[in-house]
Short mmCIF file of C-alpha atoms in Angstrom, two decimals:
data_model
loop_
_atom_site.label_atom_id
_atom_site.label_comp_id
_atom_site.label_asym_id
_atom_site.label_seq_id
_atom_site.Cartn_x
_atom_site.Cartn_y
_atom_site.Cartn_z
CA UNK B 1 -5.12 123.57 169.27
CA UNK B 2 -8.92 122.04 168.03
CA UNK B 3 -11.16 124.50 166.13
CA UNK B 4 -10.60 126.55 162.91
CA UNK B 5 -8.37 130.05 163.27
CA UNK B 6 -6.94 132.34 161.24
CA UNK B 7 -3.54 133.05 160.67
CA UNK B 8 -4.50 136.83 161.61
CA UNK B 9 -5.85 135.38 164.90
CA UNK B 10 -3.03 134.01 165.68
CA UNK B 11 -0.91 136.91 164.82
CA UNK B 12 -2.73 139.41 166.73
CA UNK B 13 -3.87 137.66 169.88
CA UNK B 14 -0.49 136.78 171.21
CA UNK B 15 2.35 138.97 172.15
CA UNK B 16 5.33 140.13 169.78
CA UNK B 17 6.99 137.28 170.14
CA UNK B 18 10.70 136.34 169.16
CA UNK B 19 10.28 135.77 165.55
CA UNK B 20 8.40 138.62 165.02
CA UNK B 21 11.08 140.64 166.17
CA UNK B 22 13.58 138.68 164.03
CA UNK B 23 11.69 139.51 160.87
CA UNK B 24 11.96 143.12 162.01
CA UNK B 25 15.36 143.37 162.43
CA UNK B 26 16.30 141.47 159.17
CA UNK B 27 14.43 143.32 157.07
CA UNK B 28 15.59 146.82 158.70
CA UNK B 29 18.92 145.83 158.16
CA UNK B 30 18.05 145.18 154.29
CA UNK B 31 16.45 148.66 154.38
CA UNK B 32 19.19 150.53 155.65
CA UNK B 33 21.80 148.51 153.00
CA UNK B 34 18.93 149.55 150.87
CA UNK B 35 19.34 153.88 151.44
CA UNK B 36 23.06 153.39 151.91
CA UNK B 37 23.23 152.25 148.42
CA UNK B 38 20.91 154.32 146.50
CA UNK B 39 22.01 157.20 148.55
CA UNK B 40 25.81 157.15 148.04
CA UNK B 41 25.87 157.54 144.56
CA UNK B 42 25.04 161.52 145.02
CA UNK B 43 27.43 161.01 148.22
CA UNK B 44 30.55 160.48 145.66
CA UNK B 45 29.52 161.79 142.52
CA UNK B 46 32.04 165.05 143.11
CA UNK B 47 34.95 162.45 143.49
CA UNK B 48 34.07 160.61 140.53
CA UNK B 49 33.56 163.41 138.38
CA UNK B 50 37.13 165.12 139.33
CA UNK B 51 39.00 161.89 138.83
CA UNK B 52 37.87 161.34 135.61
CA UNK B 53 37.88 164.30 134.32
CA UNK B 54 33.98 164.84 133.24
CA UNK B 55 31.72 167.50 134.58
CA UNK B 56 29.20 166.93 136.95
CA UNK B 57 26.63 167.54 135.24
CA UNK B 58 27.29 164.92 133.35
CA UNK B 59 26.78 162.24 135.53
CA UNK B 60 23.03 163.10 135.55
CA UNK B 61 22.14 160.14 133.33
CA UNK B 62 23.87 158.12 135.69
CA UNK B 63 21.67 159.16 138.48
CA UNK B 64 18.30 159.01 135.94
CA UNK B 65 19.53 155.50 135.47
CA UNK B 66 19.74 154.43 139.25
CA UNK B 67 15.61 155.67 139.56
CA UNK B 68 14.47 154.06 136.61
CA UNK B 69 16.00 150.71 138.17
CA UNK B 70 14.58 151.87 141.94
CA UNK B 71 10.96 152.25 139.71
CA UNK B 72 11.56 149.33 137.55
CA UNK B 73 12.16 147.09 140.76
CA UNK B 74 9.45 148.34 142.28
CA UNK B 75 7.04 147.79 139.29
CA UNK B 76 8.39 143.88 139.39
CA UNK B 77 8.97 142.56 142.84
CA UNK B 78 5.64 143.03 143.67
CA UNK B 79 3.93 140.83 141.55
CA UNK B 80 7.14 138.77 141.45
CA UNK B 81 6.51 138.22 145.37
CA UNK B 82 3.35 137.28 145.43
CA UNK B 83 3.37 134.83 143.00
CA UNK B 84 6.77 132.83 144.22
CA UNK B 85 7.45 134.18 147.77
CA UNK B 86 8.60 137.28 149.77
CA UNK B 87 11.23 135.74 151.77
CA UNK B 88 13.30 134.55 148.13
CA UNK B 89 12.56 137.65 146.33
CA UNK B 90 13.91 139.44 149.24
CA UNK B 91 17.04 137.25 148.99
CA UNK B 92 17.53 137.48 145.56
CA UNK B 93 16.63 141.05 145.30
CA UNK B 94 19.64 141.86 148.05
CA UNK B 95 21.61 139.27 145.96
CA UNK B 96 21.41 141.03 142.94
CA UNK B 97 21.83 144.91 144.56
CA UNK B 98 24.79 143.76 146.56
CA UNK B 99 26.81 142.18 143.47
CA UNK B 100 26.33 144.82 140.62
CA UNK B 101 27.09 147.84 143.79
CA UNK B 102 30.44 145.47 144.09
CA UNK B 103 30.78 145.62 140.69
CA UNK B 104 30.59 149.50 140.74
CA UNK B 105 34.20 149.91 142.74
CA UNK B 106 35.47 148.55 139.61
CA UNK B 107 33.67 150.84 136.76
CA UNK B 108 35.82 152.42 134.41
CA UNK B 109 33.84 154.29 132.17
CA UNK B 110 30.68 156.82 132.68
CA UNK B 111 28.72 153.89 130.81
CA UNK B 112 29.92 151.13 133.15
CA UNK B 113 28.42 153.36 135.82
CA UNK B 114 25.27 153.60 134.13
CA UNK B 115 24.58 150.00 133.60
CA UNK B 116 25.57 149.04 137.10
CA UNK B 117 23.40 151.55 138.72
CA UNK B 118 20.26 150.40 136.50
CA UNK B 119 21.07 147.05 137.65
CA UNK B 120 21.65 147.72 141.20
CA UNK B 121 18.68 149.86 141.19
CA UNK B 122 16.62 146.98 139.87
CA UNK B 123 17.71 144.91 143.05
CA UNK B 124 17.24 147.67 145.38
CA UNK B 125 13.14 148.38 144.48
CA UNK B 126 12.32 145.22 143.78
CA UNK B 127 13.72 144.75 147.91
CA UNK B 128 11.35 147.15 149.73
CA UNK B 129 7.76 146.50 148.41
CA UNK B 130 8.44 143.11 149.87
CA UNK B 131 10.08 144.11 153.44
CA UNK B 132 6.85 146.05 153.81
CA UNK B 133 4.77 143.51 152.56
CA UNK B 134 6.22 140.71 155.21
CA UNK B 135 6.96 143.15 157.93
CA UNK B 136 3.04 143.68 157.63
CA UNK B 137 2.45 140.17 157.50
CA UNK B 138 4.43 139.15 160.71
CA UNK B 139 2.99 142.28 162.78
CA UNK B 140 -0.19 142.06 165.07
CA UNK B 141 -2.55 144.83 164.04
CA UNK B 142 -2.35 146.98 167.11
CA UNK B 143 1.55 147.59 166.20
CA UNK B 144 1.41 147.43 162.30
CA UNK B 145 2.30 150.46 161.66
CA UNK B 146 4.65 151.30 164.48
CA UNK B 147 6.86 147.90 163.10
CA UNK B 148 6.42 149.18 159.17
CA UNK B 149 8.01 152.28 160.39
CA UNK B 150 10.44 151.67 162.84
CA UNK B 151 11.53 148.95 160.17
CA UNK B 152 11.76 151.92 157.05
CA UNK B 153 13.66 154.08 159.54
CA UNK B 154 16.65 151.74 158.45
CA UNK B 155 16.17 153.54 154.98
CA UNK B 156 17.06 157.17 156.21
CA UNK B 157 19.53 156.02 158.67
CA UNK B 158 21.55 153.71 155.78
CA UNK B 159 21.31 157.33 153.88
CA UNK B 160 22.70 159.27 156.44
CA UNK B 161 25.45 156.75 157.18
CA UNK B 162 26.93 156.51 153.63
CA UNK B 163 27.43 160.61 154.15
CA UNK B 164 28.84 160.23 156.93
CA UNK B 165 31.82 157.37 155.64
CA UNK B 166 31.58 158.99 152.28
CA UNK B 167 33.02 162.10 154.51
CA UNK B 168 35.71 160.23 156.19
CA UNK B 169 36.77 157.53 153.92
CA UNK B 170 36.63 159.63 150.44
CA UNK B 171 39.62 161.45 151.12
CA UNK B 172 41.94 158.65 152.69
CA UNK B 173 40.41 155.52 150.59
CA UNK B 174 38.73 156.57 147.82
CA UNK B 175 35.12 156.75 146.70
CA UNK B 176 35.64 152.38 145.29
CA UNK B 177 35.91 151.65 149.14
CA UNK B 178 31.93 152.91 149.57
CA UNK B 179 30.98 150.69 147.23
CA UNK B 180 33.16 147.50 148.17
CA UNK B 181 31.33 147.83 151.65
CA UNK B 182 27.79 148.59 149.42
CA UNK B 183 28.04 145.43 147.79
CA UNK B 184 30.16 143.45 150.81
CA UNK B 185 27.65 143.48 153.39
CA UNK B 186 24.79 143.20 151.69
CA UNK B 187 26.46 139.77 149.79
CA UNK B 188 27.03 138.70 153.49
CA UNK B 189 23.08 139.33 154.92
CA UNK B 190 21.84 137.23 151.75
CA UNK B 191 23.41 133.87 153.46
CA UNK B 192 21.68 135.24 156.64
CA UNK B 193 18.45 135.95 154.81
CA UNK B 194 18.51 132.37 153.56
CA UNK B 195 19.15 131.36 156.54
CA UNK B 196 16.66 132.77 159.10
CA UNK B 197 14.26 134.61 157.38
CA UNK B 198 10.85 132.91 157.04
CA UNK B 199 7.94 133.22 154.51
CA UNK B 200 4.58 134.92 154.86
CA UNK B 201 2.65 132.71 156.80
CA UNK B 202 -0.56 133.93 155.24
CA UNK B 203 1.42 133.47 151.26
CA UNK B 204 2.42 129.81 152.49
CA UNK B 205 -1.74 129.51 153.36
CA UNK B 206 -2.63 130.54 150.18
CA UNK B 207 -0.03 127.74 148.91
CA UNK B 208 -1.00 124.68 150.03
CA UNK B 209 2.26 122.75 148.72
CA UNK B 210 4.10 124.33 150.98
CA UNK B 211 2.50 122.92 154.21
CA UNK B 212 5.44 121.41 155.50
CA UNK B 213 7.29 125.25 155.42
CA UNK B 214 3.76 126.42 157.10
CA UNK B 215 3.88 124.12 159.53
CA UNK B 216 7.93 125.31 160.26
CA UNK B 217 6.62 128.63 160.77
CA UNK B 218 3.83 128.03 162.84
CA UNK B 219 5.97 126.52 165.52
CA UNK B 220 8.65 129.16 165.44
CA UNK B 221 5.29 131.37 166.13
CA UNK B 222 4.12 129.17 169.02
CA UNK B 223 6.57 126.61 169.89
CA UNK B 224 4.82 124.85 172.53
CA UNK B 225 1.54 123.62 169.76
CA UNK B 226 1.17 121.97 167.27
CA UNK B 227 -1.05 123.08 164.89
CA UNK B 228 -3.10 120.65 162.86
CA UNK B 229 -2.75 122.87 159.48
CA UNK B 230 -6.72 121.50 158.55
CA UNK B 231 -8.12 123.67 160.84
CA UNK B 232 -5.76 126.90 159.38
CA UNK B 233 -7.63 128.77 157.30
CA UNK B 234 -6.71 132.60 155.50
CA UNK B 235 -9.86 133.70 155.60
CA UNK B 236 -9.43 135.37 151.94
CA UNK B 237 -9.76 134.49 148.61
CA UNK B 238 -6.50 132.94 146.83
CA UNK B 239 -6.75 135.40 143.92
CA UNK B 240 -5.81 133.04 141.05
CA UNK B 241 -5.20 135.70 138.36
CA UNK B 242 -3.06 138.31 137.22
CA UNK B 243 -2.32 140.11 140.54
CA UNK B 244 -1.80 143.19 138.67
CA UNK B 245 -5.19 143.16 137.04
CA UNK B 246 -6.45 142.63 140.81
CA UNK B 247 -5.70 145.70 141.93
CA UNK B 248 -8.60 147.04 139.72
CA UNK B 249 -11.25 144.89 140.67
CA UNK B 250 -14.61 146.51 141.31
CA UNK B 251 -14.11 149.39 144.12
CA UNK B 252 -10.79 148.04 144.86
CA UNK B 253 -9.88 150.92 141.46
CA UNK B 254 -11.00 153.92 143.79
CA UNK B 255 -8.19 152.53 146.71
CA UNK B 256 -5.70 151.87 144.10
CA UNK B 257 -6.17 154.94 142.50
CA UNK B 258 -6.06 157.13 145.45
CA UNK B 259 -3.00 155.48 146.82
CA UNK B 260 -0.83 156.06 143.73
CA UNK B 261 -1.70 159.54 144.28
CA UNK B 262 -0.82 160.00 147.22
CA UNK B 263 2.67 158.46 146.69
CA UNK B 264 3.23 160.09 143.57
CA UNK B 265 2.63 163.76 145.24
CA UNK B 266 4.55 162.87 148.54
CA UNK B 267 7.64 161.38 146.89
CA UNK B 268 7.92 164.43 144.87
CA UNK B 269 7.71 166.88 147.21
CA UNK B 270 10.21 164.95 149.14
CA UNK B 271 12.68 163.65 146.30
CA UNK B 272 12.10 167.91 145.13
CA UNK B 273 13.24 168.86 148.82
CA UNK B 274 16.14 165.92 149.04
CA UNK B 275 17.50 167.29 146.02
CA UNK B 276 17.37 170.74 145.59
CA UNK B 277 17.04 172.14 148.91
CA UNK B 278 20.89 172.41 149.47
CA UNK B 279 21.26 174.59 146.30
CA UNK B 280 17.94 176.06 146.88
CA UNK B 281 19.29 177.53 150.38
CA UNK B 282 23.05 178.59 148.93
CA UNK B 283 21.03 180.38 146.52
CA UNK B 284 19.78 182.40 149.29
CA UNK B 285 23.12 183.02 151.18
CA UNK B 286 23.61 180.23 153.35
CA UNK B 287 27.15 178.40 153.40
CA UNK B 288 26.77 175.14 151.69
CA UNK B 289 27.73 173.14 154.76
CA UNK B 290 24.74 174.78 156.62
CA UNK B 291 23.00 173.91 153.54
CA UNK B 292 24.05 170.33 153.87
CA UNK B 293 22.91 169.89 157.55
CA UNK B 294 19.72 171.11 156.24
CA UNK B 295 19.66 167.97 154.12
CA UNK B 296 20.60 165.88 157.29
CA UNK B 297 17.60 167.72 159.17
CA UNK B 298 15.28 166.86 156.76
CA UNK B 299 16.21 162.96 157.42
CA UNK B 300 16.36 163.38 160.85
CA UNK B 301 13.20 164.49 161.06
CA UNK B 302 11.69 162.13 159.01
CA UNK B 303 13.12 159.31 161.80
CA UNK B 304 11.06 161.45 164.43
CA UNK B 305 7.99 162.42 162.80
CA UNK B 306 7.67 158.53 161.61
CA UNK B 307 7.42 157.14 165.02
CA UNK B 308 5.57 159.65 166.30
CA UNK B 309 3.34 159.48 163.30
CA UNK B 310 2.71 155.51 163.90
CA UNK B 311 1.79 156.36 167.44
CA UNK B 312 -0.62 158.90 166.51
CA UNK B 313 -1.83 156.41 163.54
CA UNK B 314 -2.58 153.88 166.65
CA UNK B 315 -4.44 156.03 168.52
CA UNK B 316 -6.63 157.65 166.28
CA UNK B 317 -6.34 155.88 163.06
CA UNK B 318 -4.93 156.19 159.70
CA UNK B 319 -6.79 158.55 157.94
CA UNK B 320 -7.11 160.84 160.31
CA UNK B 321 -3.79 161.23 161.26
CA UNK B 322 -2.17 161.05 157.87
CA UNK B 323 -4.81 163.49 156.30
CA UNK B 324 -3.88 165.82 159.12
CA UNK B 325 -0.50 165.28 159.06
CA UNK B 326 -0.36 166.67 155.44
CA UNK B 327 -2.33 169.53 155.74
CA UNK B 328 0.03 170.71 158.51
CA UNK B 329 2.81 169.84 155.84
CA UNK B 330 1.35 172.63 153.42
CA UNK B 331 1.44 174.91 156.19
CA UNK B 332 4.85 174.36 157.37
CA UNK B 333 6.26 174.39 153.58
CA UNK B 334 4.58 177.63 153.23
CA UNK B 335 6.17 178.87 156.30
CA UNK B 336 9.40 177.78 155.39
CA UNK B 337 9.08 179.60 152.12
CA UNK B 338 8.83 182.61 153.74
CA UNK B 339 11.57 182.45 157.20
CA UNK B 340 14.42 181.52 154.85
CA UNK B 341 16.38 184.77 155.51
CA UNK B 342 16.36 183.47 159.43
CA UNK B 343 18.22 180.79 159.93
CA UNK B 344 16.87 179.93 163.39
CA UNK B 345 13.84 179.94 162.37
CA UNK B 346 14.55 177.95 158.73
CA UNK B 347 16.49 174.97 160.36
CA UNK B 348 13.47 174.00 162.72
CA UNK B 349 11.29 174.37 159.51
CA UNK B 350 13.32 172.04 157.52
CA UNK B 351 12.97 169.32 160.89
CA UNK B 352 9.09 170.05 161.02
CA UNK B 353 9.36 169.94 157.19
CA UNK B 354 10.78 166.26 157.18
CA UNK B 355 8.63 164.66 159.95
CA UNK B 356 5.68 165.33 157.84
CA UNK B 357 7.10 164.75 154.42
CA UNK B 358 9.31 161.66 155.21
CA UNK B 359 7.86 160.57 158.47
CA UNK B 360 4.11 160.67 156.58
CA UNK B 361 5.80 158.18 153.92
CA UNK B 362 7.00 155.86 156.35
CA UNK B 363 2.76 155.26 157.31
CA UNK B 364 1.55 155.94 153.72
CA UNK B 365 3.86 152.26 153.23
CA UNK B 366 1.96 150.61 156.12
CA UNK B 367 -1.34 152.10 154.68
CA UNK B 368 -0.61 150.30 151.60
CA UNK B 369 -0.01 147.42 152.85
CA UNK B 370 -3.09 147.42 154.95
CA UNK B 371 -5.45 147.92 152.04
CA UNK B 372 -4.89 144.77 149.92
CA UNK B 373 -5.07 141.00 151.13
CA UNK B 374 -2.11 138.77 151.33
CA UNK B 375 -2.48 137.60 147.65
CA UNK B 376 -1.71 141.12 146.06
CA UNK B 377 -0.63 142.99 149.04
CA UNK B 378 3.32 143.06 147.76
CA UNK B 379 2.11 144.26 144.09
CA UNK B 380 0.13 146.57 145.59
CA UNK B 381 2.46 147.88 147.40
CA UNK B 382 5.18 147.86 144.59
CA UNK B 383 2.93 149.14 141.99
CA UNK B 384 2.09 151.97 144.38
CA UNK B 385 5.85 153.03 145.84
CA UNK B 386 7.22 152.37 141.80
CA UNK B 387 3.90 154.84 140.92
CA UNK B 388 5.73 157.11 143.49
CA UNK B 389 9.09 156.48 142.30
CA UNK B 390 7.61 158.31 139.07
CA UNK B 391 7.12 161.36 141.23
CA UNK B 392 10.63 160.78 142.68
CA UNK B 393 11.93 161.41 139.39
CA UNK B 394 9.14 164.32 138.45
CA UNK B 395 10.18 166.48 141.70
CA UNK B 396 13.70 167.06 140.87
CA UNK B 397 13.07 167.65 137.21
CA UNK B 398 10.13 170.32 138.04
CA UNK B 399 12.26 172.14 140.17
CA UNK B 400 15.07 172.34 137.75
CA UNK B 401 12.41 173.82 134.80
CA UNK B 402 10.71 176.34 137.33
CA UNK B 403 14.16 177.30 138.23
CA UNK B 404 15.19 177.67 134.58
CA UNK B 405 12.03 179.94 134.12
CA UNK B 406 13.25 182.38 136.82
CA UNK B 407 11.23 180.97 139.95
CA UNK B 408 13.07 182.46 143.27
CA UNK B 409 14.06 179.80 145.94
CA UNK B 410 11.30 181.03 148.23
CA UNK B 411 8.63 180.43 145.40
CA UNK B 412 10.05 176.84 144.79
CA UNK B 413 9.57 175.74 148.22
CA UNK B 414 5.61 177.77 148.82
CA UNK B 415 4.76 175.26 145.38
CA UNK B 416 5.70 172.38 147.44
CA UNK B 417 2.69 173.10 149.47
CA UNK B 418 -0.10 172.07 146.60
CA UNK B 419 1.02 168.58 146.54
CA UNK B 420 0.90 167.88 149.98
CA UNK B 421 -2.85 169.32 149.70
CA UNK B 422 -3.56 167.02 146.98
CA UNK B 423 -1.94 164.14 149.01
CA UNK B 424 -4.17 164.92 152.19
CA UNK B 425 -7.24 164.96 149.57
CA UNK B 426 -6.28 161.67 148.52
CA UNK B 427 -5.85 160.26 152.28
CA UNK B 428 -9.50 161.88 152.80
CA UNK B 429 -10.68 160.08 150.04
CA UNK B 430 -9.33 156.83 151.12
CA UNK B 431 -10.95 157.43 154.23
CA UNK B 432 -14.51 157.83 152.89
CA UNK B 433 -14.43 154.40 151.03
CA UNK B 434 -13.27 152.24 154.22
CA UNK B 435 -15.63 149.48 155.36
CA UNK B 436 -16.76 151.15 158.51
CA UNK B 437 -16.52 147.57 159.98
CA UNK B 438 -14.48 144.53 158.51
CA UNK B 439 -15.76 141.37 158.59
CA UNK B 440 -14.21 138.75 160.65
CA UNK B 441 -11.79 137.34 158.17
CA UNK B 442 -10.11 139.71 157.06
CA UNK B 443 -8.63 143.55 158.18
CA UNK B 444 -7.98 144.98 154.94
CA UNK B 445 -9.81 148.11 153.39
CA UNK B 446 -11.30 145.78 150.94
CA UNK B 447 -11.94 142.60 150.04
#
């Protein structure tokens, strides 16, 4: 190939090819090891709690312990990544969740459990800023967010299929056996990972030692050329520095600042609806296994409403779409609020409910990942879903202090509405501070 190009170019001028699709797949099937093992914990906390004798309530540290190491992973695998590598941070990250959720079969004491799920935690955030951050980085433009989300769908459906063996294998095998496949799988996919799984193409760029690995990728990307790696250029600056301290520089605050909004007040709506809307719903006479298919709804709908989300998000563009899509969150929370005493009516909310509130999230991580360069995109990315995971962690708490000071069910859920307003304010904002045309060299909101 003679001339200079860009590994963007290259990217999105030719079709999906096979490795693109390979990157996809691995790092779905991380994500979905990834929700069955922070998910399972709440799957077989009633087990745990009756065979040792403790009440359930008291296993709430244990659980406060898992999000601080989902935040804390988060926080660090960003900048982490971008400074040695996605693909190894990746690895190590599913190294480190799949030996310490091994570990956990084994726990003996209430404290045991609360180390290991700090440490597994730690493996399992510091995982996903980085499958978003290569997923990105391996997708042509016109799909980006379509391959984000259909890869983050593996998050939901790893949640929904620890219930379902938590279910079926709790009472034969015991709750250890969820947690001997948590950590045996995921043990197995690191050799895998190692294996197959390249690095950023655009991160090897930047890193000029690693030509030789650039010029491995570049062929698995088009194996009939050969690409003369003088004329490959990235089109962006290297960022040097701190990669934290980048995500402040000049207007590049503004983006940062809007985006950690926006996942703070989504995740806690949605970490306040995963988590109390089951009690939230007995409280107002339904069984609790109509209660818990509400939960599953709420998922399920988050699959949907993601895909059809990142078609939308095609079609007419981020900011439109996402701003939208909040506002008509607000409006079906606060029509959920007020159809509870129907179930027919309530269950549809609930869907409608979760392909706004979970499906939105699934673009909001493609958004992020759009609106930093390759140098800073996974600390960007990890500083804004650990921001979130703050929220995560605020959601549940709120709703158990409003509920303490005599807040009814129905009032609970109409609340959720406000931060879903504030989140489409803070897509809207994002909005006016795009570059109404990027330059050549690069596709990112800013420079």
């Amino acid at each position: 190939m003679t001339g200079v190009f860009r590994i963007t170019e290259l990217i999105d001028t030719r079709p999906l090819g096979r490795l693109q699709l390979e990157v996809v797949t691995l790092c779905a099937l991380v994500a979905l090891l990834d929700g069955f093992d922070t998910q399972v914990i709440a799957y077989v906390a009633p087990a745990i709690a009756e065979q040792w004798g403790m009440a359930p309530s008291a296993l709430g540290p244990v659980f406060g312990a898992g999000l601080l190491g989902l935040m804390a992973g988060a926080l660090i695998g960003g900048p982490l990544a971008d400074r040695w590598g996605r693909k190894w941070t990746i690895v190590v990250s599913t190294l480190l969740f799949g030996v310490f959720a091994l570990a956990t079969a084994w726990a003996q004491t209430p404290g045991q459990l609360l180390a290991l799920r700090l440490l597994t935690g730690l493996g399992l955030g510091s995982a996903m800023p980085n499958l978003i951050a290569l997923t990105s980085e391996y997708a042509p433009a016109r799909l980006r967010t379509m391959l984000v989300t259909l890869m983050f769908c593996g998050f939901p459906l790893g949640s929904i299929l620890g219930g379902v063996l938590s279910a079926l294998w709790i009472p034969t095998l015991g709750w250890p056996a969820l947690f001997v496949l948590g950590g045996a799988v995921p043990l197995m996919l690191t050799l895998v990972l190692a294996w197959r799984l390249p690095e950023s193409p655009g991160f090897l760029l930047l890193r000029r030692a690693r030509s030789r690995e650039l010029q491995r990728v570049l062929e698995r990307l088009e194996p009939d050329r050969r690409h003369d790696l003088r004329s490959v250029i990235a089109g962006e600056p290297p960022h040097p520095g701190f990669p934290l301290r980048e995500l402040f520089r000049g207007r590049r605050t503004k983006v940062t600042l809007l985006l950690w909004t926006a996942f703070f007040m989504n995740l806690l709506v949605m970490y306040f609806m995963v988590n109390w809307l089951p009690t939230l719903l007995t409280l107002t006479g339904y069984s609790l296994s109509l209660a818990i298919l509400a939960s599953s709804l709420l998922n399920l709908g988050g699959i949907g409403g993601g895909i059809l989300l990142a078609a939308l998000v095609r079609r007419y563009g981020p900011y439109r779409t996402l701003g939208a899509a909040f506002v008509l969150v607000a409006a079906i929370v606060a029509a959920l609020a007020h159809v509870t005493a129907l179930p027919r009516l309530t269950l549809p909310a609930i869907f409608l409910a979760g392909a706004g509130v979970v499906g939105a999230q699934f673009c909001l991580n493609a958004l992020a990942a759009e609106a930093y360069p390759t140098a800073i995109r996974a600390t960007g990315v990890g500083w804004a879903l650990g921001i979130g995971r703050i929220g995560s962690v605020a959601g549940p708490l709120l709703g158990g202090l409003l509920l303490g000071w005599g807040w009814s069910p129905d009032q609970l859920v109409l609340a959720c509405a406000i931060p879903a307003l504030v989140t489409a304010a803070a897509i809207f904002g994002l909005a006016r501070l795009s570059a109404p045309a990027p330059a050549p060299s690069s596709r990112n909101l800013l420079p």
